[in-house]
Short mmCIF file of C-alpha atoms in Angstrom, two decimals:
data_model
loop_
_atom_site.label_atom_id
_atom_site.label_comp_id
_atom_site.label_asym_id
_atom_site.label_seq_id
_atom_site.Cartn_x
_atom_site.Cartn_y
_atom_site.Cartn_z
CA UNK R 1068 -17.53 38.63 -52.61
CA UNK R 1069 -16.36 39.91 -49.06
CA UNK R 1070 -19.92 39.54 -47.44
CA UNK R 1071 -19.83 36.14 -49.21
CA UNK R 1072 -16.26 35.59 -47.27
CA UNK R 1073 -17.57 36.82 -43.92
CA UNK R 1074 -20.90 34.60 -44.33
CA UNK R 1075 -18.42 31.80 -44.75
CA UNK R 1076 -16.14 32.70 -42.09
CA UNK R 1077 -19.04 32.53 -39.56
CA UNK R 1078 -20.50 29.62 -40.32
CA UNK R 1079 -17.42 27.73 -40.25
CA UNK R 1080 -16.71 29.35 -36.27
CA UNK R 1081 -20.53 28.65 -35.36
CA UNK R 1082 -19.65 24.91 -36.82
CA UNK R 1083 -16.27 24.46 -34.54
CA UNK R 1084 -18.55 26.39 -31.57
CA UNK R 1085 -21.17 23.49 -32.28
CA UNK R 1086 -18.41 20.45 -32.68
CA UNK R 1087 -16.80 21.76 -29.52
CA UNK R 1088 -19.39 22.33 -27.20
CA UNK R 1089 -20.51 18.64 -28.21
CA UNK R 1090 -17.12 17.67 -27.83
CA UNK R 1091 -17.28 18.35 -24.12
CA UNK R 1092 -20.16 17.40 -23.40
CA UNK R 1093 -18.76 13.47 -23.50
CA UNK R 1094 -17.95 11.44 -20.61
CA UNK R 1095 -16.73 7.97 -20.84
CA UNK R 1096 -16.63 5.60 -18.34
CA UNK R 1097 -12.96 5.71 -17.95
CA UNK R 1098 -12.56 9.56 -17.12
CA UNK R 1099 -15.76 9.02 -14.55
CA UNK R 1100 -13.72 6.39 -12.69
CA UNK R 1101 -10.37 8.78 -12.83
CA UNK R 1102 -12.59 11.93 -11.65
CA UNK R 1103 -14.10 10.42 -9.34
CA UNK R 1104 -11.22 9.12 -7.40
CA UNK R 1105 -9.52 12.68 -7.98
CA UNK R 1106 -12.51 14.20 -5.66
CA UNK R 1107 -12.57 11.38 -3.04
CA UNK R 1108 -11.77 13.41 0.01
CA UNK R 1109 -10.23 9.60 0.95
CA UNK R 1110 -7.15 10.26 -1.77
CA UNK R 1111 -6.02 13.26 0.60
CA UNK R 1112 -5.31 10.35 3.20
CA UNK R 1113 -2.13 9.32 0.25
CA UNK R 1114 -0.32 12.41 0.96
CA UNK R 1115 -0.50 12.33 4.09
CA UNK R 1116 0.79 8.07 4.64
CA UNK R 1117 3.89 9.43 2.55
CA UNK R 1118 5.02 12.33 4.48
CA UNK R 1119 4.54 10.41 7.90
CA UNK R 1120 6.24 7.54 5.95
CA UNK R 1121 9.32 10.05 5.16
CA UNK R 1122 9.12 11.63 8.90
CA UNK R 1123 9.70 8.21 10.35
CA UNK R 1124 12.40 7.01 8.08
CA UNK R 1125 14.39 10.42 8.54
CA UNK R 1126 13.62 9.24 12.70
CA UNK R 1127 15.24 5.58 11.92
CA UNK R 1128 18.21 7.66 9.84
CA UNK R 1129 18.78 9.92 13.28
CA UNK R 1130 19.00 6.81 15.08
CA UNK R 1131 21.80 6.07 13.96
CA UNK R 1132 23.36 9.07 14.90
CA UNK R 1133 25.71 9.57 18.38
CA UNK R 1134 23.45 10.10 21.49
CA UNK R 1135 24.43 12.61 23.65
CA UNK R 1136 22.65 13.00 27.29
CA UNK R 1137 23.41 15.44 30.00
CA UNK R 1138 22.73 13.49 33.81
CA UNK R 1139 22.95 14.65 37.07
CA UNK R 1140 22.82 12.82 40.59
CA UNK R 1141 22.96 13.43 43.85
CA UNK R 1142 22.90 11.39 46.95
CA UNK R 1143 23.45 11.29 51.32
CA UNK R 1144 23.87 8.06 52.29
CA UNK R 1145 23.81 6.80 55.94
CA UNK R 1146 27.72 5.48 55.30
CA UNK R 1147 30.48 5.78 53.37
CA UNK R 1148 33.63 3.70 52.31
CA UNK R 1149 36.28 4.77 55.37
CA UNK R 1150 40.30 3.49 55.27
CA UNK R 1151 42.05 3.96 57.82
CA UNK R 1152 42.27 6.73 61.12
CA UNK R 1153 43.21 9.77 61.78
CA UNK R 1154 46.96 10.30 62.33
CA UNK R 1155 47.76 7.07 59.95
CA UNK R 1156 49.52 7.30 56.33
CA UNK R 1157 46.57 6.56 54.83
CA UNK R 1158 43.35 8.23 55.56
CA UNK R 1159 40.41 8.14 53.62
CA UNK R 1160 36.87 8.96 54.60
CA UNK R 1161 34.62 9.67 52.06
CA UNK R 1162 31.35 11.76 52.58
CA UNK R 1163 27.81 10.98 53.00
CA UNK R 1164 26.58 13.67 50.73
CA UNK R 1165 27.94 13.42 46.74
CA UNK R 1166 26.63 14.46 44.07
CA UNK R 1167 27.84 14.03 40.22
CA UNK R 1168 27.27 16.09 36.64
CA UNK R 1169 28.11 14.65 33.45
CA UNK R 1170 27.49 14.34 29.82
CA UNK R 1171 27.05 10.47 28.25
CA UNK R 1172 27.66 10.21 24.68
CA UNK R 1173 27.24 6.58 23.03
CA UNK R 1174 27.88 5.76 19.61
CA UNK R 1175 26.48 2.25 17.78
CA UNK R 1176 29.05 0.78 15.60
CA UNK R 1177 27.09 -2.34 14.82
CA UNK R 1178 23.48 -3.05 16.13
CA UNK R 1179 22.89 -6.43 14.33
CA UNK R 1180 20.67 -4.56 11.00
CA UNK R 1181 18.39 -3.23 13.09
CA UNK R 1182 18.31 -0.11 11.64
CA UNK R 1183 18.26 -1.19 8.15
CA UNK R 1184 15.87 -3.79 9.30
CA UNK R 1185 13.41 -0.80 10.71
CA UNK R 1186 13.68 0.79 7.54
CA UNK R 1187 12.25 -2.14 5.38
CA UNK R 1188 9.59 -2.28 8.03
CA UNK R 1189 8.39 0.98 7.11
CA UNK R 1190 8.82 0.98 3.06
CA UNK R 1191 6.59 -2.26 3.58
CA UNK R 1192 4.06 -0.55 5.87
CA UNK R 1193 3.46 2.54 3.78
CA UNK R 1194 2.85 -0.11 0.75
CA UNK R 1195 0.19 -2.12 2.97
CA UNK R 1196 -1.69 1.19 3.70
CA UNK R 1197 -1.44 2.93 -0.03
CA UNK R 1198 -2.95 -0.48 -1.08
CA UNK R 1199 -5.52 -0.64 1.36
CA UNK R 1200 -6.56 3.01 0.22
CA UNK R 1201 -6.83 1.97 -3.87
CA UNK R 1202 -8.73 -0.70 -2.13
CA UNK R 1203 -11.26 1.70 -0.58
CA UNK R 1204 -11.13 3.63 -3.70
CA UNK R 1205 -12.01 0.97 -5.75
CA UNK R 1206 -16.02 1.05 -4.44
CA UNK R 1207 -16.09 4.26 -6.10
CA UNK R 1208 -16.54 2.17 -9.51
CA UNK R 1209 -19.19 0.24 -8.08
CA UNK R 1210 -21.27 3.40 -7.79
CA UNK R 1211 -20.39 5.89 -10.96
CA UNK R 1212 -21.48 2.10 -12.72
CA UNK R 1213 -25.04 2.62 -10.90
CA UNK R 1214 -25.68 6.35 -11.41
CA UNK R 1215 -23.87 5.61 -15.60
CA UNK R 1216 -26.83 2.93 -16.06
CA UNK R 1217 -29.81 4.40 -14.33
CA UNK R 1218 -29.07 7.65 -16.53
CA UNK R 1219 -28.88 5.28 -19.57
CA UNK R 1220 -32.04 3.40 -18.52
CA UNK R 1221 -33.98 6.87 -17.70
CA UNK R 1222 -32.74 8.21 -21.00
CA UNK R 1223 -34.23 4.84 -23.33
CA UNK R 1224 -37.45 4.65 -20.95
CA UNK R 1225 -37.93 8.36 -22.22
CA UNK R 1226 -37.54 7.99 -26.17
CA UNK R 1227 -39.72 5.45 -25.83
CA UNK R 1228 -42.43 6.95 -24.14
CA UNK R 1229 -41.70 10.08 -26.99
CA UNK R 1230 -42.61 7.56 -29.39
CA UNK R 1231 -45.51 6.59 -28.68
CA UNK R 1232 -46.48 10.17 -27.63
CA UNK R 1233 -46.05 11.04 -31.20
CA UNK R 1234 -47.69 8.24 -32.03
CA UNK R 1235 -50.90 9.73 -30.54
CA UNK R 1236 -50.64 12.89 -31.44
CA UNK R 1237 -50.83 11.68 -34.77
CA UNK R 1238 -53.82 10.04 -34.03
CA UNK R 1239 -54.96 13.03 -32.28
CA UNK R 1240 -54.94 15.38 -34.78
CA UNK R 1241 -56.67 12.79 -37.22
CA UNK R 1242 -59.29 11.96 -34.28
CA UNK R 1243 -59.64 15.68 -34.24
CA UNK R 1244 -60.88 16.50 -37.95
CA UNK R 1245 -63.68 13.65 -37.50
CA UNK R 1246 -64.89 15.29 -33.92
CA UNK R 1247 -65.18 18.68 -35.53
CA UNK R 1248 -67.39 17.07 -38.83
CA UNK R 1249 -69.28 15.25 -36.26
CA UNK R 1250 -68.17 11.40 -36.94
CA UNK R 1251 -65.85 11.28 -33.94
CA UNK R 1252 -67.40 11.37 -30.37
CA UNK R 1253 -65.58 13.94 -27.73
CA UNK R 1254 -65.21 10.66 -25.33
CA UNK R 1255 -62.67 9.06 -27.68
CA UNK R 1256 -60.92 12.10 -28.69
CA UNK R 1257 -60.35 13.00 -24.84
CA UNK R 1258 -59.77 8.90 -24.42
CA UNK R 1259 -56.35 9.68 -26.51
CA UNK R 1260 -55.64 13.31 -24.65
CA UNK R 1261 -55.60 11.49 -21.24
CA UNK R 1262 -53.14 8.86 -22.45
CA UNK R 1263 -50.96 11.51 -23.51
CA UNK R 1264 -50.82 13.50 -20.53
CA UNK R 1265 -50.12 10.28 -18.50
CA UNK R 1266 -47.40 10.04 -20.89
CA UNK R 1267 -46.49 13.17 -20.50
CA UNK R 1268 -46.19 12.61 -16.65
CA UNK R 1269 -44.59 9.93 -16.58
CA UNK R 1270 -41.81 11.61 -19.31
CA UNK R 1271 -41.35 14.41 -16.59
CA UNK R 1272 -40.93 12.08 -14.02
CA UNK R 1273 -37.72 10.35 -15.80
CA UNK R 1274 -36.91 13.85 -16.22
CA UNK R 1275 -36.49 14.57 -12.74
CA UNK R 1276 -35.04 11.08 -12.35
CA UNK R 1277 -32.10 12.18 -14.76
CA UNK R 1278 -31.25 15.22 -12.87
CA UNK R 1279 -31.34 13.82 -9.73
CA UNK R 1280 -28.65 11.49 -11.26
CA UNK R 1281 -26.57 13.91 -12.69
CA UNK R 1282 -26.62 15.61 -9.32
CA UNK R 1283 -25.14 13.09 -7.71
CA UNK R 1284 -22.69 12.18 -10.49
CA UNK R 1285 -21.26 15.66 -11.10
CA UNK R 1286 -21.02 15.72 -6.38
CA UNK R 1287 -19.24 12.38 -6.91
CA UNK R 1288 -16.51 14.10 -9.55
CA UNK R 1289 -16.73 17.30 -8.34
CA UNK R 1290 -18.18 18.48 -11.94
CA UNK R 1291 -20.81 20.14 -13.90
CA UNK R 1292 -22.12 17.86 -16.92
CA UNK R 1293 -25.42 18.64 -17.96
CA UNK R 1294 -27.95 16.52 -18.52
CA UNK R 1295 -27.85 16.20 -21.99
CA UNK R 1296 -23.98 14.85 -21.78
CA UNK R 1297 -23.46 11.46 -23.24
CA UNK R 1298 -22.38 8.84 -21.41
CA UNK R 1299 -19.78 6.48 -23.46
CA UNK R 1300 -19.00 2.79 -22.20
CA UNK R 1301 -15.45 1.62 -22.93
CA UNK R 1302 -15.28 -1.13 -25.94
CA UNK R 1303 -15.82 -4.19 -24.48
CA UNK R 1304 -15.53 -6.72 -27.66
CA UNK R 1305 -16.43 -10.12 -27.42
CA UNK R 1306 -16.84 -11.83 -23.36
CA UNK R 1307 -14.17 -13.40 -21.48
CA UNK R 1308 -15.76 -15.68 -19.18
CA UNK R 1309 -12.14 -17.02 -17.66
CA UNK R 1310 -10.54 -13.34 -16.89
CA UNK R 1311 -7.63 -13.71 -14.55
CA UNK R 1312 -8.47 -11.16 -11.12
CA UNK R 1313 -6.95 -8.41 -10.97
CA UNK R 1314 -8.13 -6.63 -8.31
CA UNK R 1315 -6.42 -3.90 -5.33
CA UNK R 1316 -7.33 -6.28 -3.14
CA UNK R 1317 -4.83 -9.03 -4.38
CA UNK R 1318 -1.67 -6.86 -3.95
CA UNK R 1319 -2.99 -5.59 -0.41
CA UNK R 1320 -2.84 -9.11 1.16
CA UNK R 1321 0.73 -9.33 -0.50
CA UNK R 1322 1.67 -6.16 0.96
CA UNK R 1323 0.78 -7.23 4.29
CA UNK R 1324 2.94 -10.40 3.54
CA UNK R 1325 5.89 -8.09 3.13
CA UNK R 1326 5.37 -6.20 6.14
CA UNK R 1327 5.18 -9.38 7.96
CA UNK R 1328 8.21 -10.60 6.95
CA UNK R 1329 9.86 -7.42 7.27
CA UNK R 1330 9.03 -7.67 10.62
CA UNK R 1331 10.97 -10.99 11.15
CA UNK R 1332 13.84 -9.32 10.08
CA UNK R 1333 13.52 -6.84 12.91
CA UNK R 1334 13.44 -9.96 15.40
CA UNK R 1335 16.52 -11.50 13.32
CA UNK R 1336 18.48 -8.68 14.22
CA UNK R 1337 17.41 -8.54 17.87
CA UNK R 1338 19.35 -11.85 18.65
CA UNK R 1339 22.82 -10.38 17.14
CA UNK R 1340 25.10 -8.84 19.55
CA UNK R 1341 25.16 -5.03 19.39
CA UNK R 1342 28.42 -2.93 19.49
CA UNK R 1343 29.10 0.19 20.47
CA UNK R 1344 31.45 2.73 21.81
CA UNK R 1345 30.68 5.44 25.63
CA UNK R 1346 32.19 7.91 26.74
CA UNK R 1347 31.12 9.66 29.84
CA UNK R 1348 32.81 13.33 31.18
CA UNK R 1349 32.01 16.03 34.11
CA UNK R 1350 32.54 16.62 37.68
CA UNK R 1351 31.87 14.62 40.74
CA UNK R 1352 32.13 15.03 44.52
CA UNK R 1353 34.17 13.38 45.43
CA UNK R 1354 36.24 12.49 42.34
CA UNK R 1355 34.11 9.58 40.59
CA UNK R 1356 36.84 7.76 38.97
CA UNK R 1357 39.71 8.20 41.76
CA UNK R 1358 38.15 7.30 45.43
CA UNK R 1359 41.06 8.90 47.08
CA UNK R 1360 40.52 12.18 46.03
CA UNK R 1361 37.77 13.57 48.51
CA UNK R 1362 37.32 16.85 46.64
CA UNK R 1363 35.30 18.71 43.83
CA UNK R 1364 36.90 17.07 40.44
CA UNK R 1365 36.57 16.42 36.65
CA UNK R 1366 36.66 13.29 35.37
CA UNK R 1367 36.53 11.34 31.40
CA UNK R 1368 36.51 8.08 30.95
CA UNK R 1369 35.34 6.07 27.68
CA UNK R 1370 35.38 2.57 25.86
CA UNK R 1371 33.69 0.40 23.87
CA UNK R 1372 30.38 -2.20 24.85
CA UNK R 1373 29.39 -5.58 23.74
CA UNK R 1374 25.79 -6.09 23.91
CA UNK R 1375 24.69 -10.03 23.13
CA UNK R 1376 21.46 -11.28 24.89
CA UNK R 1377 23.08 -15.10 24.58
CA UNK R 1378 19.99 -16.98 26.07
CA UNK R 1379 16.09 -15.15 25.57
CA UNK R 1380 14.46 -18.87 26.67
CA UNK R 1381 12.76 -19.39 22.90
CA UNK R 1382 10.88 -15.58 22.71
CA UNK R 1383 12.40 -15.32 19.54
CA UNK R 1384 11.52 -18.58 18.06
CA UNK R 1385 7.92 -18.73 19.12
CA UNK R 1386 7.54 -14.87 17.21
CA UNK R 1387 9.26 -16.40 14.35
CA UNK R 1388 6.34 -18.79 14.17
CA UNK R 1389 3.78 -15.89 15.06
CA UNK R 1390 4.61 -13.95 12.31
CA UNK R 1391 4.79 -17.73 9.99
CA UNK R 1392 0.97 -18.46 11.01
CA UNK R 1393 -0.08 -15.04 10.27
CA UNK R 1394 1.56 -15.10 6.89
CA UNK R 1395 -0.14 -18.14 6.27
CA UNK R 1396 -3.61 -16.74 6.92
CA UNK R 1397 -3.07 -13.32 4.71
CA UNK R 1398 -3.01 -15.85 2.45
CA UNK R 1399 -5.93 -17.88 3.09
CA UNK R 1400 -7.58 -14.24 3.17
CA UNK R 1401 -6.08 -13.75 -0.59
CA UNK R 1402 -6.91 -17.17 -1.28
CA UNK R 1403 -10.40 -16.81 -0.10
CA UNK R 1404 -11.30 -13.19 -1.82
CA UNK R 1405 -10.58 -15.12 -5.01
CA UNK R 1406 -12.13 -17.99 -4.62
CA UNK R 1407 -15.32 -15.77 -4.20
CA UNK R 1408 -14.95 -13.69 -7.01
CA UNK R 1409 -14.33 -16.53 -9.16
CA UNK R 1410 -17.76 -18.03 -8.06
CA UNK R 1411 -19.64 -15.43 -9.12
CA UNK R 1412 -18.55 -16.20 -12.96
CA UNK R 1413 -21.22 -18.63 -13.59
CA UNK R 1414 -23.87 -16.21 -11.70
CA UNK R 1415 -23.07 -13.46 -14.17
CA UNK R 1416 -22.45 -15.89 -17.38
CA UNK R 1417 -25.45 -17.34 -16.61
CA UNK R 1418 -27.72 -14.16 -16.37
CA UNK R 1419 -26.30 -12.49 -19.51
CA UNK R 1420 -26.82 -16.05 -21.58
CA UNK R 1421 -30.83 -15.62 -20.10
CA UNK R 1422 -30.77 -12.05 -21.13
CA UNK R 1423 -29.59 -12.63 -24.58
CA UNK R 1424 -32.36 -15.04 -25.43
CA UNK R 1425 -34.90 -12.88 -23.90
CA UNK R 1426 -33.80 -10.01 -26.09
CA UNK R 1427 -34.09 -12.41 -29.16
CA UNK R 1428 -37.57 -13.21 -27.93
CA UNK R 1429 -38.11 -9.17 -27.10
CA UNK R 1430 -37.32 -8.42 -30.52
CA UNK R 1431 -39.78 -10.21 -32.22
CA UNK R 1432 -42.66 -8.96 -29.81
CA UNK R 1433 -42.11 -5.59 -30.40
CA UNK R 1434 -41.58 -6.55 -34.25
CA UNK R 1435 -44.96 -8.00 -33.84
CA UNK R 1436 -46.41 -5.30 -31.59
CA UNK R 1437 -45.27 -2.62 -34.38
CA UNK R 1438 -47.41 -4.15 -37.35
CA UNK R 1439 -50.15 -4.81 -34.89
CA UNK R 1440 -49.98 -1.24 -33.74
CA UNK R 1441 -50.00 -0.07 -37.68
CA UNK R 1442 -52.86 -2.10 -38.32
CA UNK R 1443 -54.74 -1.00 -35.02
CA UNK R 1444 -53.88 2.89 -35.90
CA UNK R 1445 -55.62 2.37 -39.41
CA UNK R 1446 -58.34 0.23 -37.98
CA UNK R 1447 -59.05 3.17 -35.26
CA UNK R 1448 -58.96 5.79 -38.47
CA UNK R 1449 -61.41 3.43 -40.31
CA UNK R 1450 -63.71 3.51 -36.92
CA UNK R 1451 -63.69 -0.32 -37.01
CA UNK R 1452 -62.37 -0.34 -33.57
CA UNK R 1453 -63.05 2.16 -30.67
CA UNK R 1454 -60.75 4.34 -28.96
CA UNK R 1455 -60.49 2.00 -25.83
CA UNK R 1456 -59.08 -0.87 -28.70
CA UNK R 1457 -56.16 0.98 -30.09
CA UNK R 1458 -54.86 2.39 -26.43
CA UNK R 1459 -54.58 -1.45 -25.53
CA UNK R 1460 -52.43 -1.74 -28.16
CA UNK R 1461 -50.24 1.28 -27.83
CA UNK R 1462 -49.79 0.25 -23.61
CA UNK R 1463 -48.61 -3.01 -25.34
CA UNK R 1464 -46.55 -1.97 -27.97
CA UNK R 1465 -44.86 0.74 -25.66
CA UNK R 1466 -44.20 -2.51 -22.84
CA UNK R 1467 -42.74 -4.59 -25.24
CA UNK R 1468 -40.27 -1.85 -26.53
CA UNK R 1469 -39.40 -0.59 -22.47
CA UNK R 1470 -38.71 -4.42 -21.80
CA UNK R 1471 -36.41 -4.70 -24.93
CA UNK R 1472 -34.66 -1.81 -24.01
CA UNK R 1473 -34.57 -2.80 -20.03
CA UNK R 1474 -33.06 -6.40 -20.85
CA UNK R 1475 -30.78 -4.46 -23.08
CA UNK R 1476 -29.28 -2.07 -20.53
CA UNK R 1477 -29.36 -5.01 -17.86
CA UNK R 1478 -26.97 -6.98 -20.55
CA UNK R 1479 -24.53 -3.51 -20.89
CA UNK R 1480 -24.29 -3.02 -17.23
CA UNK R 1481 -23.65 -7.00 -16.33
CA UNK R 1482 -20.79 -6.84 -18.75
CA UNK R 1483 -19.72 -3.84 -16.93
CA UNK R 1484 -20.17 -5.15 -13.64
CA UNK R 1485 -18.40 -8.86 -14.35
CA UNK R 1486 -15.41 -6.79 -15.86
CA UNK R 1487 -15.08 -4.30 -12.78
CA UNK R 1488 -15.43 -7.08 -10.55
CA UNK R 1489 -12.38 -9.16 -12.01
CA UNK R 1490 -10.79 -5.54 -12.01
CA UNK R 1491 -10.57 -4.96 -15.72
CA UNK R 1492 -12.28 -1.75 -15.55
#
């Protein structure tokens, strides 16, 4: 009873080993798209746009904060302000040489919005560029699509060409009891042995072709899937041929609307007066703020400043129409990217409707080419036909069945394709 308990117990942990390893050895189209974005030495670039993004809106927030400078001057001048003469009650002759030290410290009470104005400028800029990097990103789907279908492709060519090398190995081995009792000649035994190796070959060669692929898949998600991994496509149900675009590109161009017209807001605020409040302190030779006194002196002084540029001769106007013509063209550019997207729905509708009926018509060849290739195989056994007959009909048989299976891949990946390229996928 025990050993019958361990037996059991085995088993059942060699059957979860099995269902797990299988488990991971599944990739879907999805997680492809997600891994291979998560590798993209490109995505680094996000991290990067946000902490320059923070770095200059903690700049804009110290703007706002009081300047302090420290300024020095000093001068000899070929004459001075003089009142008066010697000997009078009022004598003042102030030097050639002066010279003056001091600290400036200005504070802005009101600068129009130009600060908060700055800082929509540069939420909208850091949106532009993280939407022009999904929109860089996006051409990763364009080529985990091509590496997902040329595996798929490889992988049908290569059960096919299994087929019909079983096919002839059957036929082999039957070929090969009449050569050794002398009613089969060596010529059309070998006739079948050569068609199998060229099988053969051409099964290593989409061998190779399938790692290759895999090597460049697993490089492009930074993974290790084997070659024997399955590769799921995402349920795509019946075809939409009137999908609305949704694509990275879209919100890009209405990013850099936003940034444009955060822009005019910086202009906006240029034309209001600006308010703000000095104050200057230090020492002067002579005294800076009292002529009279010719002598080393401190000095303070302080107030407030009215800033208003009352007349700028149309500048701002003319930018306020610059930055209205270029918002007009992001979205011709919008207007445009859709417009050619859209166009390429009756290319693609078009080419899986021709597709379609050539799979109809592919399935009844290779229906067709089957009971032919029956009726050839017992013909060949019967020696009513020679070896030369039967291999014409196995090259055809095996055509019909790659084409089938081509047209049917084509039809998978065009539906793939069409979906990606309205930005479904």
């Amino acid at each position: 009873m025990y050993q019958k308990i361990v037996i059991f117990c085995s088993l059942s942990l060699i059957f979860s080993i099995k269902i797990t390893a299988q488990n991971t050895s599944i990739l879907t189209l999805e997680d492809a798209y997600t891994k291979a974005e998560a590798n993209y030495p490109l995505l680094l670039k996000e991290g990067l746009l946000n902490e320059v993004s923070e770095l200059n809106s903690a700049i804009i927030k110290k703007g706002k904060l009081p300047t302090i400078t420290l300024n020095g001057v000093g001068q000899i001048q070929s004459e001075n302000l003089s009142i008066g003469t010697a000997g009078t009650p009022v004598n003042i002759d102030l030097p050639l040489g002066t010279y003056k030290g001091y600290i400036d410290a200005n504070y802005n009470l009101y600068n129009g919005g130009l600060t908060k104005a700055q800082q929509q400028i540069e939420v909208a800029f850091l949106k532009m560029n993280q939407q022009k990097l999904k929109v860089s990103l996006r051409t990763l789907k364009d080529r985990v699509n091509t590496l997902f279908f040329a595996i798929k492709l490889s992988r049908q060519q290569q059960l096919l060409l299994n087929t019909s090398i079983q096919d002839i190995n059957t036929n082999i081995e039957y070929m090969q009891v009449g050569y050794d009792n002398g009613t089969v000649l060596e010529s059309e035994l070998s006739k079948l042995k050569v068609r199998k190796l060229e099988l053969q070959s051409e099964d290593i060669r989409f061998t190779g072709n399938i790692k290759a692929y895999f090597g460049v898949l697993n490089m492009l998600l930074d993974t290790t899937y084997p070659e024997v991994t399955e590769l799921q496509l995402p349920e795509m149900g019946l075809m939409d041929y009137n999908p609305n675009i949704s694509r990275p590109e879209q919100d890009f161009y209405d990013s850099q609307k936003d940034f444009l017209q955060a822009k005019e807001s910086t202009i906006n605020a240029g034309r209001k007066p600006k308010i703000s409040l000095f104050a200057q302190g230090g020492i002067g030779y002579p005294n800076p703020v009292n002529f009279s006194d010719v002598s080393n002196a401190t000095y303070a002084l302080g107030g407030l400043r009215i800033n208003w540029n009352i007349l700028d001769w149309g500048i701002v106007e003319k930018e306020r129409e610059k930055i209205k013509i270029q918002v007009q063209q992001t979205q011709v550019d919008k207007e445009t990217f859709e417009f050619n997207i859209a166009s390429q729905q009756k290319e693609f509708t078009e080419k899986i409707t021709a597709l379609q009926l050539q799979i109809n018509n592919d399935t009844k060849i290779v229906a067709l080419q089957k009971d032919i290739l029956s009726q050839t195989q017992v013909q060949l056994q019967e020696g009513v036909i020679n070896t030369n007959d039967y291999l014409i009909q196995v090259n055809a048989e095996l055509s019909a069945r790659q084409q089938l299976e081509l047209h049917q891949v084509q039809v998978q990946q065009l539906r793939v394709n069409y979906l990606t390229l309205y930005g479904k996928l």
